[in-house]
Coordinates of C-alpha atoms in Angstrom, one line a residue:
X6 CA -0.1 0.1 0.1
X7 CA 2.9 2.6 1.3
X8 CA 4.9 1.1 -2.2
X9 CA 1.7 2.6 -4.2
X10 CA 1.3 5.8 -2.3
X11 CA 4.6 6.7 -3.1
X12 CA 4.7 5.5 -6.5
X13 CA 1.7 7.8 -7.2
X14 CA 3.3 10.5 -5.5
X15 CA 6.0 10.5 -7.7
X16 CA 4.5 10.1 -10.6
X17 CA 2.4 13.1 -9.3
X18 CA 5.3 15.5 -9.2
X19 CA 6.7 14.2 -12.7
X20 CA 3.4 15.8 -14.3
X21 CA 3.6 18.4 -12.0
X22 CA 6.6 19.7 -12.6
X23 CA 8.9 17.7 -15.5
X24 CA 6.2 17.6 -18.0
X25 CA 5.1 20.9 -17.7
X26 CA 8.4 22.2 -18.0
X27 CA 8.8 21.0 -21.4
X28 CA 6.3 23.1 -22.1
X29 CA 7.4 26.0 -20.5
X30 CA 11.1 25.6 -21.1
X31 CA 10.9 28.4 -23.7
X32 CA 9.7 30.7 -21.1
X33 CA 11.4 29.5 -18.2
X34 CA 15.0 29.5 -20.0
X35 CA 14.9 32.9 -21.3
X36 CA 17.4 35.0 -19.5
X37 CA 15.2 38.0 -18.6
X38 CA 18.0 40.9 -20.2
X39 CA 16.8 38.9 -23.2
X40 CA 13.0 39.3 -22.6
X41 CA 14.0 43.6 -22.5
X42 CA 16.0 42.7 -25.8
X43 CA 13.0 40.9 -27.4
X44 CA 11.1 44.1 -26.3
X45 CA 13.1 47.0 -27.2
X46 CA 13.9 44.9 -30.8
X47 CA 10.0 44.6 -31.1
X48 CA 7.6 47.0 -33.7
X49 CA 5.3 48.7 -31.3
X50 CA 2.5 48.1 -33.6
X51 CA 3.2 44.3 -33.4
X52 CA 3.2 41.8 -30.8
X53 CA 6.6 39.8 -29.9
X54 CA 5.9 36.3 -28.2
X55 CA 8.9 35.7 -25.6
X56 CA 7.9 31.7 -26.4
X57 CA 8.4 31.7 -30.0
X58 CA 10.8 34.4 -30.6
X59 CA 11.4 33.9 -34.0
X60 CA 8.0 35.0 -34.9
X61 CA 6.2 38.5 -35.4
X62 CA 2.7 38.9 -35.3
X63 CA 1.7 42.5 -37.3
X64 CA -1.9 40.9 -38.6
X65 CA -5.0 43.2 -38.0
X66 CA -3.3 46.2 -36.8
X67 CA -4.5 48.5 -39.9
X68 CA -1.2 48.9 -40.9
X69 CA -0.3 50.9 -43.9
X70 CA 3.3 50.0 -44.5
X71 CA 5.7 47.4 -43.3
X72 CA 7.2 47.8 -39.9
X73 CA 11.1 47.2 -39.6
X74 CA 11.5 43.5 -39.4
X75 CA 14.3 42.5 -36.9
X76 CA 17.1 40.1 -37.7
X77 CA 15.8 37.2 -35.7
X78 CA 12.5 36.8 -37.3
X79 CA 11.8 34.1 -39.3
X80 CA 7.8 33.9 -39.4
X81 CA 6.5 37.2 -40.1
X82 CA 2.6 37.8 -39.8
X83 CA 0.9 40.7 -41.7
X84 CA -2.3 39.6 -43.0
X85 CA -5.3 41.3 -42.7
X86 CA -3.9 45.1 -42.8
X87 CA -4.3 48.2 -45.0
X88 CA -0.6 47.2 -46.4
X89 CA -0.1 48.7 -50.6
X90 CA 3.8 48.7 -50.5
X91 CA 6.3 46.5 -50.2
X92 CA 10.1 48.0 -50.0
X93 CA 13.2 46.4 -49.0
X94 CA 13.6 48.7 -47.0
X95 CA 11.7 47.3 -44.0
X96 CA 13.5 43.7 -44.1
X97 CA 16.8 45.5 -44.3
X98 CA 18.3 43.5 -41.7
X99 CA 15.8 40.2 -42.0
X100 CA 18.3 37.9 -44.0
X101 CA 16.8 35.2 -42.3
X102 CA 13.2 35.1 -43.2
X103 CA 11.2 31.9 -44.4
X104 CA 7.7 32.7 -43.8
X105 CA 6.1 35.6 -44.6
X106 CA 1.9 36.1 -44.9
X107 CA 0.6 39.2 -46.8
X108 CA -2.2 38.2 -47.2
X109 CA -5.6 40.4 -47.3
X110 CA -4.0 44.0 -48.0
X111 CA -3.9 46.0 -50.7
X112 CA -0.8 45.5 -52.6
X113 CA -0.8 46.2 -55.9
X114 CA 2.7 44.8 -58.4
X115 CA 3.5 49.2 -59.1
X116 CA 3.6 49.0 -54.7
X117 CA 6.6 45.4 -55.2
X118 CA 9.5 47.3 -55.2
X119 CA 12.0 45.7 -57.3
X120 CA 14.0 43.0 -56.0
X121 CA 12.3 43.4 -52.9
X122 CA 11.1 39.8 -52.7
X123 CA 14.4 38.2 -54.2
X124 CA 16.9 39.7 -52.4
X125 CA 14.8 37.5 -49.1
X126 CA 17.3 34.5 -50.3
X127 CA 15.9 31.8 -47.6
X128 CA 12.1 32.9 -47.4
X129 CA 10.2 29.5 -48.4
X130 CA 6.6 30.6 -47.9
X131 CA 5.1 33.3 -49.6
X132 CA 1.5 34.5 -49.1
X133 CA -0.2 37.1 -50.9
X134 CA -3.7 36.0 -51.6
X135 CA -6.4 38.6 -51.4
X136 CA -4.6 41.6 -52.6
X137 CA -4.6 43.7 -55.9
X138 CA -2.6 41.8 -58.2
X139 CA -2.8 41.9 -62.0
X140 CA 0.4 39.7 -62.7
X141 CA 2.8 37.2 -60.5
X142 CA 4.9 39.7 -58.8
X143 CA 8.9 39.1 -60.4
X144 CA 11.8 38.6 -59.4
X145 CA 11.2 35.9 -56.6
X146 CA 13.0 34.4 -54.1
X147 CA 15.1 31.5 -55.4
X148 CA 14.4 29.1 -52.7
X149 CA 10.7 29.7 -52.6
X150 CA 8.5 26.4 -51.9
X151 CA 5.4 27.7 -51.7
X152 CA 3.5 30.3 -53.2
X153 CA 0.2 31.8 -53.1
X154 CA -1.5 34.1 -55.1
X155 CA -5.1 33.1 -54.6
X156 CA -8.0 36.0 -55.3
X157 CA -6.0 38.6 -57.0
X158 CA -6.7 40.1 -60.0
X159 CA -4.2 38.2 -61.8
X160 CA -4.4 38.1 -66.0
X161 CA -1.0 37.9 -66.7
X162 CA 2.4 35.8 -65.9
X163 CA 5.5 37.2 -67.4
X164 CA 7.9 35.4 -68.9
X165 CA 10.6 33.4 -67.4
X166 CA 9.0 34.5 -63.9
X167 CA 9.1 30.9 -62.8
X168 CA 12.4 29.6 -64.7
X169 CA 14.5 29.8 -61.2
X170 CA 12.1 28.2 -59.0
X171 CA 13.2 24.9 -59.3
X172 CA 12.2 24.3 -55.4
X173 CA 8.7 25.0 -56.0
X174 CA 6.6 22.3 -54.8
X175 CA 3.1 24.4 -54.3
X176 CA 1.9 26.7 -56.7
X177 CA -1.9 28.3 -56.3
X178 CA -3.2 30.6 -58.9
X179 CA -6.9 30.3 -58.0
X180 CA -9.8 32.8 -58.7
X181 CA -7.6 35.2 -60.8
X182 CA -8.3 36.3 -64.6
X183 CA -6.5 33.9 -65.9
X184 CA -7.4 33.3 -69.7
X185 CA -5.7 30.5 -72.2
X186 CA -3.1 33.0 -73.8
X187 CA -1.8 33.8 -70.2
X188 CA -0.6 29.8 -70.1
X189 CA 2.5 29.7 -72.8
X190 CA 4.1 26.7 -73.8
X191 CA 7.4 27.6 -71.6
X192 CA 4.8 29.1 -68.8
X193 CA 5.4 26.6 -66.3
X194 CA 9.2 26.0 -67.3
X195 CA 11.6 25.1 -64.7
X196 CA 9.1 24.2 -62.1
X197 CA 10.7 20.4 -61.8
X198 CA 10.0 19.8 -58.4
X199 CA 5.9 21.4 -58.4
X200 CA 3.9 18.8 -56.5
X201 CA 0.7 20.8 -56.8
X202 CA -1.0 23.1 -59.5
X203 CA -4.3 24.9 -58.5
X204 CA -5.8 26.9 -61.8
X205 CA -9.7 26.7 -60.5
X206 CA -12.0 29.6 -61.1
X207 CA -10.0 31.3 -64.1
X208 CA -11.3 31.7 -67.4
X209 CA -9.9 29.1 -69.2
X210 CA -11.3 27.2 -71.9
X211 CA -8.4 24.7 -72.8
X212 CA -5.8 22.4 -70.8
X213 CA -3.4 24.1 -70.3
X214 CA 0.1 23.1 -71.9
X215 CA 3.3 21.8 -70.4
X216 CA 2.6 20.7 -66.7
X217 CA 5.3 20.7 -64.6
X218 CA 6.1 16.6 -65.2
X219 CA 6.1 15.9 -61.5
X220 CA 2.8 17.2 -60.7
X221 CA 1.0 15.0 -58.5
X222 CA -2.3 17.6 -58.0
X223 CA -3.8 19.5 -60.8
X224 CA -6.9 21.8 -59.7
X225 CA -9.0 23.1 -62.9
X226 CA -12.2 23.2 -61.3
X227 CA -14.4 26.0 -62.2
X228 CA -13.2 27.2 -65.9
X229 CA -14.6 26.2 -69.3
X230 CA -12.8 23.6 -70.6
X231 CA -14.5 21.6 -73.2
X232 CA -11.8 18.9 -74.3
X233 CA -9.1 17.0 -73.1
X234 CA -6.3 16.5 -75.8
X235 CA -5.5 12.6 -76.7
X236 CA -2.7 11.5 -74.7
X237 CA -2.9 15.0 -72.4
X238 CA -1.6 13.0 -69.5
X239 CA 1.1 11.6 -70.7
X240 CA 3.4 14.5 -70.2
X241 CA 2.3 14.5 -66.6
X242 CA 2.4 10.7 -65.8
X243 CA 2.7 11.2 -62.0
X244 CA -1.1 13.4 -62.0
X245 CA -3.0 11.6 -58.8
X246 CA -4.9 14.1 -57.9
X247 CA -7.2 15.7 -60.9
X248 CA -9.9 17.9 -60.4
X249 CA -12.0 19.1 -63.4
X250 CA -15.7 20.0 -61.3
X251 CA -17.8 22.9 -63.2
X252 CA -16.5 22.7 -66.7
X253 CA -18.0 21.9 -70.2
X254 CA -17.0 18.8 -70.0
X255 CA -18.9 16.5 -72.9
X256 CA -18.3 12.9 -74.0
X257 CA -17.5 14.3 -77.3
X258 CA -14.7 15.9 -75.4
X259 CA -12.7 13.1 -73.8
X260 CA -10.8 10.9 -76.2
X261 CA -11.7 7.4 -75.7
X262 CA -9.0 6.6 -73.4
X263 CA -8.6 10.2 -72.1
X264 CA -9.0 9.2 -68.4
X265 CA -7.5 5.4 -68.6
X266 CA -4.1 6.8 -66.6
X267 CA -3.0 4.6 -64.4
X268 CA -1.4 7.1 -61.7
X269 CA -4.4 9.3 -61.0
X270 CA -6.4 8.0 -57.9
X271 CA -8.8 10.8 -57.2
X272 CA -11.0 11.8 -60.5
X273 CA -13.5 14.5 -60.0
X274 CA -15.8 15.4 -62.8
X275 CA -18.9 16.8 -61.1
X276 CA -21.3 19.6 -62.7
X277 CA -20.3 18.6 -66.4
X278 CA -22.4 17.6 -69.4
X279 CA -21.6 13.8 -69.6
X280 CA -24.0 11.5 -70.2
X281 CA -21.9 8.3 -69.8
X282 CA -18.9 7.3 -67.3
X283 CA -15.6 7.8 -69.3
X284 CA -13.5 4.5 -69.5
X285 CA -11.3 4.4 -66.2
X286 CA -8.3 2.6 -65.3
X287 CA -8.4 0.0 -62.6
X288 CA -6.0 1.9 -60.2
X289 CA -8.8 4.5 -59.6
X290 CA -9.9 4.4 -56.1
X291 CA -12.7 7.4 -55.9
X292 CA -14.7 9.1 -59.1
X293 CA -17.1 12.1 -59.0
X294 CA -19.6 12.1 -61.3
X295 CA -22.4 13.4 -60.0
X296 CA -24.5 16.4 -62.0
X297 CA -23.9 14.9 -65.2
X298 CA -26.6 13.8 -67.7
X299 CA -25.8 10.4 -67.1
X300 CA -29.0 8.4 -67.5
X301 CA -27.9 4.8 -67.1
X302 CA -25.0 3.4 -65.8
X303 CA -23.8 -0.2 -67.3
X304 CA -21.2 -2.1 -65.4
X305 CA -19.8 -4.8 -67.7
X306 CA -19.2 -1.9 -70.1
X307 CA -17.7 0.7 -67.6
X308 CA -15.4 -2.1 -65.7
X309 CA -11.7 -1.6 -66.6
X310 CA -11.2 -5.3 -66.8
X311 CA -12.8 -8.3 -67.7
X312 CA -15.5 -9.6 -64.9
X313 CA -14.7 -13.1 -66.3
X314 CA -11.1 -12.4 -65.8
X315 CA -11.7 -11.1 -62.3
X316 CA -13.7 -14.1 -61.2
X317 CA -10.5 -16.0 -62.4
X318 CA -8.3 -14.4 -60.1
X319 CA -10.2 -13.4 -57.7
X320 CA -8.6 -10.7 -55.1
X321 CA -5.0 -12.2 -56.1
X322 CA -5.6 -10.4 -59.8
X323 CA -5.6 -6.9 -60.9
X324 CA -9.1 -6.0 -60.0
X325 CA -10.5 -2.5 -59.9
X326 CA -9.7 -0.8 -56.7
X327 CA -12.5 1.7 -57.2
X328 CA -13.4 2.2 -53.4
X329 CA -16.0 5.7 -53.3
X330 CA -18.3 6.3 -56.4
X331 CA -20.7 9.5 -56.5
X332 CA -23.7 9.7 -59.2
X333 CA -26.3 11.8 -57.6
X334 CA -27.9 14.8 -59.5
X335 CA -27.8 12.9 -62.6
X336 CA -31.0 11.2 -64.2
X337 CA -30.4 7.7 -62.7
X338 CA -32.5 5.7 -61.1
X339 CA -31.9 3.6 -58.1
X340 CA -31.1 0.2 -57.4
X341 CA -27.1 0.0 -58.1
X342 CA -27.1 -2.3 -60.9
X343 CA -25.8 -5.5 -59.8
X344 CA -22.8 -5.8 -62.3
X345 CA -21.3 -2.8 -60.7
X346 CA -21.4 -4.4 -57.4
X347 CA -19.8 -7.5 -58.9
X348 CA -17.0 -5.3 -60.9
X349 CA -16.1 -3.1 -58.3
X350 CA -15.5 -5.2 -55.6
X351 CA -13.7 -3.1 -53.1
X352 CA -16.9 0.1 -53.3
X353 CA -17.4 1.5 -49.8
X354 CA -20.0 4.1 -50.6
X355 CA -22.3 4.6 -53.9
X356 CA -23.8 7.8 -53.9
X357 CA -27.0 7.6 -56.3

């Protein structure tokens, strides 16, 4: 009994002293002199948390310009202000910046001083969403990994603006004013490590050309795309997630094997003008076809492998991997055809 009491007390001591210390360590280990140093360095309009000395919070302060940034800062939060200009001067000492959030300001291209961004050599993440940009700003830091430019007024992408951004993995241009003419064959040249490209909610009528070969996620929702070119996905052999919801795709606009691509696992074609299910690959796992004009479904016709062959090989063969199928908002009447279930044995959900 005594041993149990001592054990409980020891555990209580550890919980109340050792574990909280790891949580409070940033506070406890700071020398009081350092606290005063951080306070004196901190711009008066901003907040410098002692527990996170590499961060500077200047968001929601009604700022019209960027204050001087201390040299120690890695993470800079400037969102939700009235900032119109980005100049070199505030960043003169901020040579360690990794992250800048300038979302929801009033920044224009003319308000960005030439070189103000490109001189931030260590910058990895740049957020400029919800501003008043009319073109992709240039030049940009060569080490960028993420560039978010959603909800601006971008209609132009300067030639070569991405040519040196070899580390960029995410480019978000959704909800801008891009036309087909803005996307040339060399627009994305240099983006050798890009994994996600978002050009949703623009004014495209064609599939963009020369998508970087390593792209895994391609988002093209809410455009006016009518045609998928023959062998389009052969140049992006790793594409896994493809979103084409809210476009103008019809049966005639899709090649016979346009989406029969082994790399695609998630295919979204909701809110188009399809009257039948296009041929798919056995590797596809999620298929969204809701709100089209599909009247009926024939499991034997859409099955990516022979049902007879599937019966022979069972679960050890190349059976279709489809797990989720959405067909609501069409003209299909339940019940679900039995041959759908025979073909797609791994189906976990069908919405009809």
